[in-house]
Amino acid sequence: MLSSVKELDYQPKLNGRDFLTLADFSKAELNFMLNLAQHLKKQRKLGREEQPLKGKTLGMIFEKSSTRTRVSFEAGIYQLGGTGLFLSSKDLQIGRGEPVADTAKVLSGYLDGIMIRTYSQSLVEQLAENATIPVINGLTDDYHPCQVLADMLTIQETKGSLKGVKIAYIGDGNNMAHSLMIGSAIMGMDISVASPKGFEPDEAITKKAVDLANQSSVVVTNDPVEAVANADVIYTDVWASMGQEEEQKAREEIFANFQVNDYLVAHAHSDYTFMHCLPAHRGEEVTASIIDGKHSVVFQEAENRLHAQKALMVALMG
C-alpha cells in the first residue's frame, strides 16, 4: 500500500491547471486522479490522512445551491490541511455587476484555487481565463465534471475496471449526460444515452464525445430499452433540473416512459449497478425498488465526491 501521495507511479504536471471539462484531460491524467482518490480514501479510512494542502485556501463561489458539492469541497479542503471559503454570488460584487475578469484577478491575489457552481459555462471559462490560480467547474448547465470523476471512481470500485463497461444513461440530455459521455469516451467505456425527442444531449457535445471515443462507442437514442440492453451501469437524473421547476409537470408526462423501474432494468446485465447523482425523486425518474435496492450504490457514489475532489484539489493546488 502507498504510504504517501508522492509514491504514485505516474505524476503528471497538473499543478496550476483548470478543471473546466473532462475533455481537457487525457486518459492517463484522469487515471492518475482516480488512483490518487483511491489512495486518499484508503488513508482516510485508516486514520492516516495526509495534509498536502496545509495553508492553502479554496474560494467556493455558489450561484446554485448545493448539498454534495459544498459539503464535499469544504470538508475535503479541511481534511487536506487547507481552508474553504463559502462565497455566495449574492454577497460578492460579481452579483452586483463587477466584471468577471476583475473578480478573477482580485481573488487570484487572495486564494490558491477557486471552485464555482453556476449556470453559464462561458462564465466559468471567463473566470479561468483571467485567474492566475486553478479554477474548478463545480457544475454548469453544460457540464458536471466533478460528479463524473466520482462516478468513475465508483464504477472502478464496483466493477473492478472501467475498460469495456457499458453505461446506460436514461433521461434528460443535460449536464450529467454530457459529462458522462465525455468521460466514458476518454476512458474507454461504452455509453448509450436515451432521452425523449427534443431532450437529447447537445449535438456539438455529442460530436465531441464521439471524436474522443477511445475504443468505445457513444450512442444517442430515444428508446430506453435499447440503451439499457446489456448495460453494466444504469444511470439517471431528475427530469427537471435546478432552474427548470416551472417545467416539472410537463416533463413528468414527456419522460413517463423513461423511468428506471423493474421492467427497464430487466434488460440490463443481471449484476448491473444503479447510479444517480442525487438528489432523487422516488416515483419519478426512478422507483424506490431500484434506488433503494441491492444494485444501488448511490450513497457510495455520493461519498466518493469527497475523495475524488480531494484528489482533484491535490493535483491542481498541491
XYZ file of C-alpha atoms in Angstrom:
318
model
C 0.000 0.000 0.000
C 1.196 3.516 -0.818
C 2.273 5.479 2.229
C 2.131 8.921 0.622
C 0.910 10.759 -2.460
C 4.489 11.103 -3.688
C 4.770 7.322 -4.187
C 2.208 7.187 -7.007
C 3.937 5.798 -10.099
C 2.681 8.445 -12.524
C 2.917 12.122 -11.578
C 1.618 14.354 -14.402
C 2.190 18.095 -14.194
C -1.336 19.180 -13.316
C -0.438 21.876 -10.791
C -1.999 25.199 -11.745
C -4.335 23.769 -14.386
C -8.059 24.448 -14.584
C -10.734 21.732 -14.415
C -13.492 23.012 -16.687
C -14.473 19.830 -18.534
C -13.142 16.270 -18.599
C -12.247 16.820 -22.261
C -9.302 18.968 -21.132
C -7.541 15.911 -19.675
C -6.020 12.748 -21.105
C -6.893 9.217 -20.078
C -3.558 8.952 -18.231
C -4.197 12.192 -16.326
C -7.708 11.132 -15.307
C -6.413 7.715 -14.269
C -3.840 9.461 -12.085
C -6.586 11.429 -10.336
C -8.629 8.259 -9.827
C -5.607 6.435 -8.371
C -4.921 9.421 -6.134
C -8.564 9.416 -4.984
C -8.330 5.706 -4.122
C -5.172 6.377 -2.126
C -6.656 9.319 -0.213
C -9.823 7.337 0.524
C -7.788 4.419 1.943
C -5.674 6.741 4.059
C -8.786 8.381 5.497
C -10.335 5.010 6.360
C -7.075 4.036 8.100
C -6.898 7.316 10.019
C -3.618 8.220 8.298
C -4.646 11.292 6.336
C -2.008 13.475 4.733
C -2.299 17.260 4.584
C -0.597 18.258 1.330
C -2.661 21.467 1.097
C -1.740 22.812 4.531
C -2.054 26.596 4.488
C -3.929 26.667 1.146
C -7.298 28.375 0.694
C -10.086 27.429 -1.713
C -12.744 30.004 -2.575
C -16.111 28.392 -3.372
C -18.486 30.554 -5.427
C -22.111 29.418 -5.482
C -24.802 30.781 -7.779
C -26.658 27.457 -7.483
C -27.407 25.967 -4.078
C -25.867 22.617 -3.204
C -25.532 19.832 -0.657
C -22.912 17.424 -2.043
C -20.751 19.981 -3.872
C -20.494 22.399 -0.969
C -20.008 19.886 1.836
C -17.566 17.652 -0.067
C -15.338 20.543 -1.167
C -15.449 22.297 2.210
C -14.794 19.111 4.177
C -12.223 17.970 1.634
C -10.030 21.067 1.718
C -10.169 20.998 5.541
C -9.099 17.341 5.643
C -6.189 18.190 3.325
C -4.990 20.866 5.752
C -6.454 23.885 3.994
C -9.392 26.233 4.389
C -12.544 26.648 2.312
C -14.409 29.939 1.981
C -18.100 29.831 1.015
C -18.758 32.748 -1.333
C -22.383 33.305 -2.322
C -22.673 35.228 -5.577
C -25.269 37.387 -3.791
C -22.606 38.511 -1.318
C -19.866 39.133 -3.888
C -19.554 42.201 -6.086
C -19.842 39.880 -9.095
C -23.513 39.622 -8.131
C -23.811 43.403 -8.432
C -22.216 43.713 -11.837
C -18.462 43.644 -11.233
C -16.810 42.214 -14.357
C -15.884 38.536 -14.072
C -12.334 39.395 -15.151
C -11.923 41.838 -12.261
C -13.268 39.319 -9.755
C -10.885 36.653 -11.109
C -7.863 38.922 -10.755
C -8.783 40.044 -7.241
C -9.463 36.507 -5.975
C -6.186 35.305 -7.514
C -4.368 37.557 -5.064
C -6.126 36.058 -2.049
C -6.691 32.381 -2.811
C -4.921 29.256 -4.059
C -7.894 27.922 -6.016
C -11.483 28.704 -6.998
C -14.415 26.320 -7.287
C -17.553 27.722 -8.901
C -21.039 26.237 -9.206
C -23.114 28.315 -11.589
C -25.345 28.345 -14.666
C -23.151 29.533 -17.550
C -20.178 27.556 -18.832
C -18.900 30.712 -20.535
C -18.760 32.492 -17.154
C -16.564 29.709 -15.761
C -14.333 29.886 -18.830
C -14.034 33.656 -18.496
C -13.163 33.291 -14.812
C -10.445 30.747 -15.654
C -9.067 32.870 -18.482
C -8.485 35.805 -16.143
C -7.465 33.976 -12.956
C -3.858 33.030 -12.235
C -4.928 30.191 -9.911
C -6.743 26.927 -10.745
C -10.477 27.177 -11.427
C -12.672 24.104 -10.860
C -16.061 23.723 -12.511
C -18.354 22.547 -9.698
C -21.316 22.458 -12.110
C -22.749 24.449 -15.007
C -25.768 23.927 -17.219
C -23.459 22.229 -19.751
C -21.142 20.085 -17.629
C -20.765 18.385 -14.241
C -17.195 17.010 -14.409
C -16.635 16.668 -10.643
C -19.622 14.340 -10.363
C -18.382 12.128 -13.183
C -14.899 11.908 -11.671
C -16.588 10.489 -8.551
C -18.783 8.268 -10.738
C -15.754 6.746 -12.433
C -14.179 6.064 -9.046
C -17.397 4.301 -8.010
C -17.531 2.212 -11.193
C -13.922 1.140 -10.634
C -14.812 0.048 -7.108
C -17.924 -1.886 -8.132
C -16.816 -3.327 -11.480
C -13.071 -3.613 -10.940
C -12.222 -1.639 -14.073
C -13.594 0.984 -16.442
C -12.479 -0.748 -19.608
C -15.311 -2.397 -21.504
C -18.030 -1.211 -19.117
C -21.306 -0.154 -20.742
C -23.220 2.732 -19.164
C -26.862 3.398 -19.987
C -27.944 6.921 -19.115
C -31.733 7.359 -19.083
C -33.359 10.789 -19.002
C -32.735 14.414 -19.880
C -29.749 15.095 -22.135
C -28.383 17.547 -19.579
C -25.027 18.370 -17.988
C -24.842 14.887 -16.449
C -25.374 13.211 -19.815
C -22.755 15.480 -21.374
C -20.042 14.792 -18.809
C -20.794 11.061 -18.706
C -20.439 10.913 -22.490
C -17.127 12.793 -22.431
C -15.731 10.784 -19.530
C -16.830 7.447 -20.992
C -15.328 8.280 -24.365
C -11.930 9.177 -22.908
C -11.764 6.229 -20.514
C -12.867 3.544 -22.982
C -16.372 2.874 -21.687
C -19.378 2.396 -23.962
C -22.301 4.718 -23.297
C -25.868 4.806 -24.567
C -27.999 7.849 -23.769
C -31.774 7.532 -24.049
C -33.806 10.750 -23.982
C -37.237 11.784 -25.270
C -37.330 13.515 -28.639
C -36.357 17.141 -28.209
C -34.446 16.439 -24.990
C -31.372 14.722 -26.444
C -27.847 15.837 -25.459
C -26.360 18.867 -27.206
C -25.258 17.894 -30.731
C -21.891 19.644 -30.521
C -21.047 17.953 -27.213
C -22.200 14.594 -28.587
C -19.881 15.058 -31.564
C -17.022 15.948 -29.204
C -17.629 12.707 -27.276
C -17.722 10.669 -30.477
C -14.448 12.260 -31.616
C -12.835 11.497 -28.243
C -14.053 7.880 -28.152
C -11.152 5.601 -27.223
C -12.048 2.111 -28.462
C -15.575 2.710 -27.215
C -18.986 3.705 -28.544
C -21.228 6.704 -27.935
C -24.888 6.136 -28.824
C -27.855 8.520 -28.513
C -31.338 7.032 -28.856
C -34.972 7.729 -27.993
C -35.511 4.146 -26.842
C -34.651 3.426 -23.194
C -34.880 -0.349 -23.678
C -32.331 -0.174 -26.497
C -30.000 1.900 -24.300
C -30.251 -0.436 -21.299
C -29.715 -3.659 -23.263
C -26.665 -5.460 -21.809
C -25.722 -2.466 -19.664
C -23.337 -2.838 -16.715
C -24.331 0.509 -15.193
C -27.704 2.251 -15.322
C -27.657 5.957 -14.548
C -30.399 8.554 -14.285
C -31.006 12.100 -13.090
C -34.013 14.233 -12.192
C -36.322 15.125 -15.058
C -36.369 18.841 -14.199
C -33.049 20.289 -13.044
C -32.491 23.394 -10.948
C -33.968 26.362 -12.783
C -36.491 24.205 -14.663
C -39.037 23.864 -11.855
C -41.787 25.514 -13.896
C -41.435 22.683 -16.434
C -41.888 19.924 -13.839
C -45.463 18.905 -14.672
C -44.916 18.954 -18.425
C -41.724 16.953 -18.100
C -43.430 14.315 -15.955
C -45.659 13.498 -18.932
C -42.892 13.672 -21.540
C -40.485 11.494 -19.527
C -43.038 8.972 -18.228
C -41.635 6.141 -20.376
C -38.090 6.914 -19.247
C -38.487 5.880 -15.626
C -35.865 3.442 -14.334
C -38.026 0.653 -12.939
C -38.082 -3.126 -12.620
C -39.246 -3.586 -16.215
C -36.461 -1.459 -17.675
C -33.571 -2.861 -15.627
C -34.558 -6.413 -16.620
C -32.911 -5.680 -19.995
C -29.514 -4.971 -18.407
C -26.942 -7.469 -17.156
C -28.188 -9.258 -14.039
C -25.368 -7.736 -11.967
C -25.976 -4.179 -13.165
C -25.130 -1.227 -10.907
C -27.593 1.621 -10.422
C -26.270 5.177 -10.066
C -27.820 8.616 -9.555
C -26.075 11.932 -8.911
C -28.760 12.924 -6.331
C -30.991 14.466 -5.186
C -33.511 11.893 -6.443
C -37.291 11.951 -6.817
C -38.501 8.441 -5.986
C -41.508 7.547 -8.074
C -40.471 9.869 -10.899
C -37.179 9.161 -12.690
C -36.586 6.034 -10.588
C -38.709 3.744 -8.443
C -37.899 3.148 -4.786
C -37.390 -0.560 -5.547
C -34.384 0.341 -7.716
C -32.722 3.236 -5.899
C -33.125 1.538 -2.517
C -32.459 -1.959 -3.870
C -29.402 -4.203 -3.799
C -27.973 -2.901 -7.090
C -27.899 0.738 -5.970
C -24.613 2.419 -4.994
C -25.910 5.983 -4.811
C -24.566 6.692 -1.317
C -21.165 5.154 -2.061
C -21.196 7.350 -5.171
C -22.119 10.432 -3.109
C -19.311 9.759 -0.602
C -16.864 9.439 -3.480
C -17.475 13.084 -4.344
C -15.322 13.828 -1.286
C -12.443 11.561 -2.271
C -12.441 12.427 -5.978
C -12.490 16.152 -5.283
C -9.727 15.857 -2.707
C -7.624 14.200 -5.392
C -8.544 16.956 -7.819
C -7.533 19.697 -5.371
C -4.240 17.980 -4.561
C -3.463 17.564 -8.264
C -4.257 21.165 -9.177
C -3.333 23.056 -6.000
C -0.699 20.820 -4.368
